Coordinates of C-alpha atoms and ligand atoms in Angstrom, one line a residue:
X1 CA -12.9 -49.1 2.0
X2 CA -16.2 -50.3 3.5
X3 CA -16.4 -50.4 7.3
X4 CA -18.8 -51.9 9.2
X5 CA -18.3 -51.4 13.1
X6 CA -20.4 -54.2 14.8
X7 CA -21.8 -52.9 18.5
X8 CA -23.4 -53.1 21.9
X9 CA -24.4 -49.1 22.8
X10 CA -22.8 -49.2 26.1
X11 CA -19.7 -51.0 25.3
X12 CA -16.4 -49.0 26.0
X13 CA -14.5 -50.8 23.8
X14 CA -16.5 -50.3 21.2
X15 CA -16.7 -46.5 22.1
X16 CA -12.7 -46.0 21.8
X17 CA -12.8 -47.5 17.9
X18 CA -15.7 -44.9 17.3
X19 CA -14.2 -42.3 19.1
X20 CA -11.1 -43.1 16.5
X21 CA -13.0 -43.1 13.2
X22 CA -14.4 -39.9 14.4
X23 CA -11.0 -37.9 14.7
X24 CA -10.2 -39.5 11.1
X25 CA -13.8 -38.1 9.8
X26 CA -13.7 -42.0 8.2
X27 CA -17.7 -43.0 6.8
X28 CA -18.6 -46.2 8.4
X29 CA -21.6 -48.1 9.7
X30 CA -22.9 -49.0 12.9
X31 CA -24.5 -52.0 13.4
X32 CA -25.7 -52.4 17.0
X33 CA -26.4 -56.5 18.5
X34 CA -28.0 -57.4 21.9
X35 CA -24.7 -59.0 23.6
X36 CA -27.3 -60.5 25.9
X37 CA -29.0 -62.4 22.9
X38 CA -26.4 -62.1 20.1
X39 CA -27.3 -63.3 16.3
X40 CA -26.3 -65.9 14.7
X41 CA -24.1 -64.3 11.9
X42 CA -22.0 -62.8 15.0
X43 CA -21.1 -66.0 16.8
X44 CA -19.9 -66.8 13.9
X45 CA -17.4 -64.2 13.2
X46 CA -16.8 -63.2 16.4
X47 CA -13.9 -65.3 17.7
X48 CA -14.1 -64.5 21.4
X49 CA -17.6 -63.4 20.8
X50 CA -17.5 -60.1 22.0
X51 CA -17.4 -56.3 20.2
X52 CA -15.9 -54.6 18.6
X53 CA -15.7 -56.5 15.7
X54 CA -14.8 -54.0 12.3
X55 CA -15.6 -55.5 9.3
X56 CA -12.9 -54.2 6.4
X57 CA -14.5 -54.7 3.2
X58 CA -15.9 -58.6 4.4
X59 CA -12.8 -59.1 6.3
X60 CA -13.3 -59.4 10.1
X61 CA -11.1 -57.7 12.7
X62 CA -11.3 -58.2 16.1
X63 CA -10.1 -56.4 19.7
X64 CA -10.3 -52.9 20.4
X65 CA -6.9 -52.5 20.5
X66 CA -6.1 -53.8 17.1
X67 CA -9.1 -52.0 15.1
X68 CA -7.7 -49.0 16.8
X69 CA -4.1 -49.4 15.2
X70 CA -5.6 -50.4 11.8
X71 CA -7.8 -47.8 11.7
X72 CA -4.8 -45.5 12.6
X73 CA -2.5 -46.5 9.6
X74 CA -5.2 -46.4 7.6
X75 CA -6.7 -42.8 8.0
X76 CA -5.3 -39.4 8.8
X77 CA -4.0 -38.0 10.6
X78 CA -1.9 -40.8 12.9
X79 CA -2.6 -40.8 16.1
X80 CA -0.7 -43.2 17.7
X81 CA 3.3 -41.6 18.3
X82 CA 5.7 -42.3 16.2
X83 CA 8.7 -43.0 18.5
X84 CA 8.7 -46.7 18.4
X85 CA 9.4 -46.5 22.6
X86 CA 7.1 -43.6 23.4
X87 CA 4.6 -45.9 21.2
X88 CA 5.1 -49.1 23.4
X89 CA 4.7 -47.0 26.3
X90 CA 1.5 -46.0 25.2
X91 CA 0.3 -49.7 24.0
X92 CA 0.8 -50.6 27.6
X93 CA -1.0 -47.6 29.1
X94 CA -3.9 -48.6 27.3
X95 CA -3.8 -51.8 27.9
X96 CA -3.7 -50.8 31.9
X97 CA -6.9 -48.9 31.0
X98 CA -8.5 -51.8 29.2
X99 CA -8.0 -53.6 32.8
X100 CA -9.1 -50.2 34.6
X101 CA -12.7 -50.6 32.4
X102 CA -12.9 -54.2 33.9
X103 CA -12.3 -52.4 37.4
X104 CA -15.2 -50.3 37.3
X105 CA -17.4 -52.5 36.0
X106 CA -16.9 -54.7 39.0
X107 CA -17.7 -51.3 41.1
X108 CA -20.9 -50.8 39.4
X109 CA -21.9 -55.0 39.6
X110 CA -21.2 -54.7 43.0
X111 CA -24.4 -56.0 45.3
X112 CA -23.9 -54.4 48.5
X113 CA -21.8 -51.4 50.3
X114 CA -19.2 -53.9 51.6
X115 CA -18.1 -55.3 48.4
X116 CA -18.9 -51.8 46.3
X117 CA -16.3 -50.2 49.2
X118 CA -13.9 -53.2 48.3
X119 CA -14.2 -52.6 44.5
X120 CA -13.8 -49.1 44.9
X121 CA -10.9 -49.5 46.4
X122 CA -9.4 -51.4 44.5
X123 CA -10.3 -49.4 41.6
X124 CA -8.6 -46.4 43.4
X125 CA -5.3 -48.1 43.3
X126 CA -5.3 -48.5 39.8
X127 CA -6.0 -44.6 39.7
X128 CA -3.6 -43.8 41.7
X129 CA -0.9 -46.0 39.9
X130 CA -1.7 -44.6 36.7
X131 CA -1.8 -40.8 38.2
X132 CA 2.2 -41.8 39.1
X133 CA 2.6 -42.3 35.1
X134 CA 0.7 -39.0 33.4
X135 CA 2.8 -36.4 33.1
X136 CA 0.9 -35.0 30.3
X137 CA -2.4 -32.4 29.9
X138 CA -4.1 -31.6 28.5
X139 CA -4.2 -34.8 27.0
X140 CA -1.7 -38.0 27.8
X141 CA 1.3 -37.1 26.0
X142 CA 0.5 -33.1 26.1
X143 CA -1.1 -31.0 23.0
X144 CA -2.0 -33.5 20.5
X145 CA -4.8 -35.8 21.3
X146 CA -3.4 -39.2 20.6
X147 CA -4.7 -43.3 20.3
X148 CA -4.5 -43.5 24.2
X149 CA -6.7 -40.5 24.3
X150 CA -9.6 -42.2 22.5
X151 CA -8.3 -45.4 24.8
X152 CA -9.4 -44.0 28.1
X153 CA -12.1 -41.5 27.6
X154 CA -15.1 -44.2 28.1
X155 CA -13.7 -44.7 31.4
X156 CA -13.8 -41.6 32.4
X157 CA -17.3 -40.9 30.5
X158 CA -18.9 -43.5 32.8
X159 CA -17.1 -42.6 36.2
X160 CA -18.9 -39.5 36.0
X161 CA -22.3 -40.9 35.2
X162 CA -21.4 -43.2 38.3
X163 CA -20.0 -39.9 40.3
X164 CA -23.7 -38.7 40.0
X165 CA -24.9 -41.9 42.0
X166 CA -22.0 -41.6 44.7
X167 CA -20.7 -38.7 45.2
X168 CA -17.8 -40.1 47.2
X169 CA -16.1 -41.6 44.2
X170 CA -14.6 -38.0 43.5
X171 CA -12.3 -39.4 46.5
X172 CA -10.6 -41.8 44.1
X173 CA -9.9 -39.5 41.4
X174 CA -6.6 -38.2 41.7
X175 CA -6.6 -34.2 40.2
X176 CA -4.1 -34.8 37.4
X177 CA -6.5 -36.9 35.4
X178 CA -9.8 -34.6 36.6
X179 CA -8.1 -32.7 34.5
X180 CA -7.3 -35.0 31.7
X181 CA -10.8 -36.9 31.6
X182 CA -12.4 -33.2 31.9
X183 CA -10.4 -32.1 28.1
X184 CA -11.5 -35.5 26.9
X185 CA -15.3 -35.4 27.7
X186 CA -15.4 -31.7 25.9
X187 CA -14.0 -33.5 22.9
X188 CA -16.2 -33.5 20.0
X189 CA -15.5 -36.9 19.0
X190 CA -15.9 -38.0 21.9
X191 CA -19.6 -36.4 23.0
X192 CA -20.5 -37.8 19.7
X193 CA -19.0 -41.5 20.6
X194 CA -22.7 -42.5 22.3
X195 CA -26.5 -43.0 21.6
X196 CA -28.0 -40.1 22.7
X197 CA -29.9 -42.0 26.0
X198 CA -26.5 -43.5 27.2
X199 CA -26.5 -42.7 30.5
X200 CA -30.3 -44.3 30.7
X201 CA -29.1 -47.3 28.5
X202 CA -26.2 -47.6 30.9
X203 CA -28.3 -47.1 34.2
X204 CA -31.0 -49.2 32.9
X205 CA -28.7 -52.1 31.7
X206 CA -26.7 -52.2 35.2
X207 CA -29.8 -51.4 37.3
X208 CA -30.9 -54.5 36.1
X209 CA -28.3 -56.7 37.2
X210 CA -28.5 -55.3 40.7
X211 CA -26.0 -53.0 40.9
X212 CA -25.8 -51.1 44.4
X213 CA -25.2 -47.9 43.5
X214 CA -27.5 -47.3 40.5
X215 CA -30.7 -48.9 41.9
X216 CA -31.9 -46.8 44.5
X217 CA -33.2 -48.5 47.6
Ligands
GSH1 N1 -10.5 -57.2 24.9 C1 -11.7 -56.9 24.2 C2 -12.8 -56.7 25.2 C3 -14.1 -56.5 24.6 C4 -15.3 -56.8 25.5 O1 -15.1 -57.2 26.7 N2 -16.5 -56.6 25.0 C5 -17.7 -56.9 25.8 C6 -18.7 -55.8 25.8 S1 -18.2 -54.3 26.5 C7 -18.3 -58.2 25.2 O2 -18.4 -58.3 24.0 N3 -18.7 -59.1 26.1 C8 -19.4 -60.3 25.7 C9 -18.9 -61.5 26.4 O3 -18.0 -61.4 27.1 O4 -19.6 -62.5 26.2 C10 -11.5 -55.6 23.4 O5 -10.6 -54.8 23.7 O6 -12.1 -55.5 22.3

């Protein structure tokens, strides 16, 4: 099978479908765009014109979610549980984390304290909600690293690159996934998930939209 993963460097969603052809050791190809100034070819096949988009021998697939599953079913070893409920459960988790990524973006676009301390919050609550629901460690559903895993370890990658900036966000962070995100970033697969400059990628891409907290006054 010839995979083509099409990407923006600092896109999460695109890191959770690398992250998962890592753990399956799968050979693919990156092909990075500017999402600010995409080609032509990728408004084309893009149909909500954002990444990830995997190409599967020609064939496009689209959403993080999906290219996730397929590459799970496609490569060993599975990921995602195999308890049709306990599998459900964990569809929705992620999908809860897909909304926590759009959560912390708003944090780091935020323009001034006031609205940064009303993202935040707001950010917190979603923490704090899905710290009610992990009963697992080290990762979500305990010893085996699983598609959920690979769901929410941008998040965490870039909450501590944001931590750096303001230390206060540790506030938010309840322990029980400190400990979680802390297995997940020593995760080979997932140190190897970014460009090598992605913090200054990250800072520099932000910074330039005038976020708060990463452009320092
Ligand atoms: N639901 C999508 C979200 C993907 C997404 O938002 N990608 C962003 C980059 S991180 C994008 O392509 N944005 C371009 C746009 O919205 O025009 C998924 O899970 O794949």
């Amino acid at each position: 099978m010839n995979l083509e993963l099409v990407s923006f460097a600092i896109c999460p969603f695109v890191q959770r479908a690398v992250i998962t052809l890592k753990e399956k050791k799968t050979l693919y190809q990156l092909t990075y765009i500017d999402l600010e100034s995409p080609p032509v070819w990728f408004n084309e096949i893009s149909p909500f014109g954002k990444v990830p988009l995997l190409k599967v021998d020609g064939e496009v697939l689209f959403e993080s979610a999906i290219i996730c599953e397929f590459l799970d079913e496609s490569f060993p070893p599975a990921l995602h549980p195999q308890e049709p409920l306990i599998r459900a459960k964990h569809r929705g988790w992620i999908e809860f984390g897909s909304n926590l990524l759009f959560e912390q973006v708003k944090v780091v676009l935020a323009k001034d304290e006031d609205e940064y301390q009303m993202q935040k919050e707001a950010l917190g609550g979603s923490l704090a909600r899905l710290s009610d629901n992990f009963n697992g460690g080290p990762y979500f559903s305990g010893e085996r690293f699983a598609l959920i895993d690979a769901a929410y370890a941008p998040l965490f990658m870039r909450f501590e690159i944001l931590k750096g900036f303001r230390a206060d966000l540790a506030d938010i962070m309840p322990s029980n996934l400190a400990g979680w995100s802390e297995q997940l970033l020593l995760r080979q697969s997932v140190q190897e998930s970014v460009v090598d400059d992605f913090k200054e990628q990250f800072v520099s891409f932000f910074g330039a939209k005038g976020s708060h907290i990463l452009v320092q006054e």
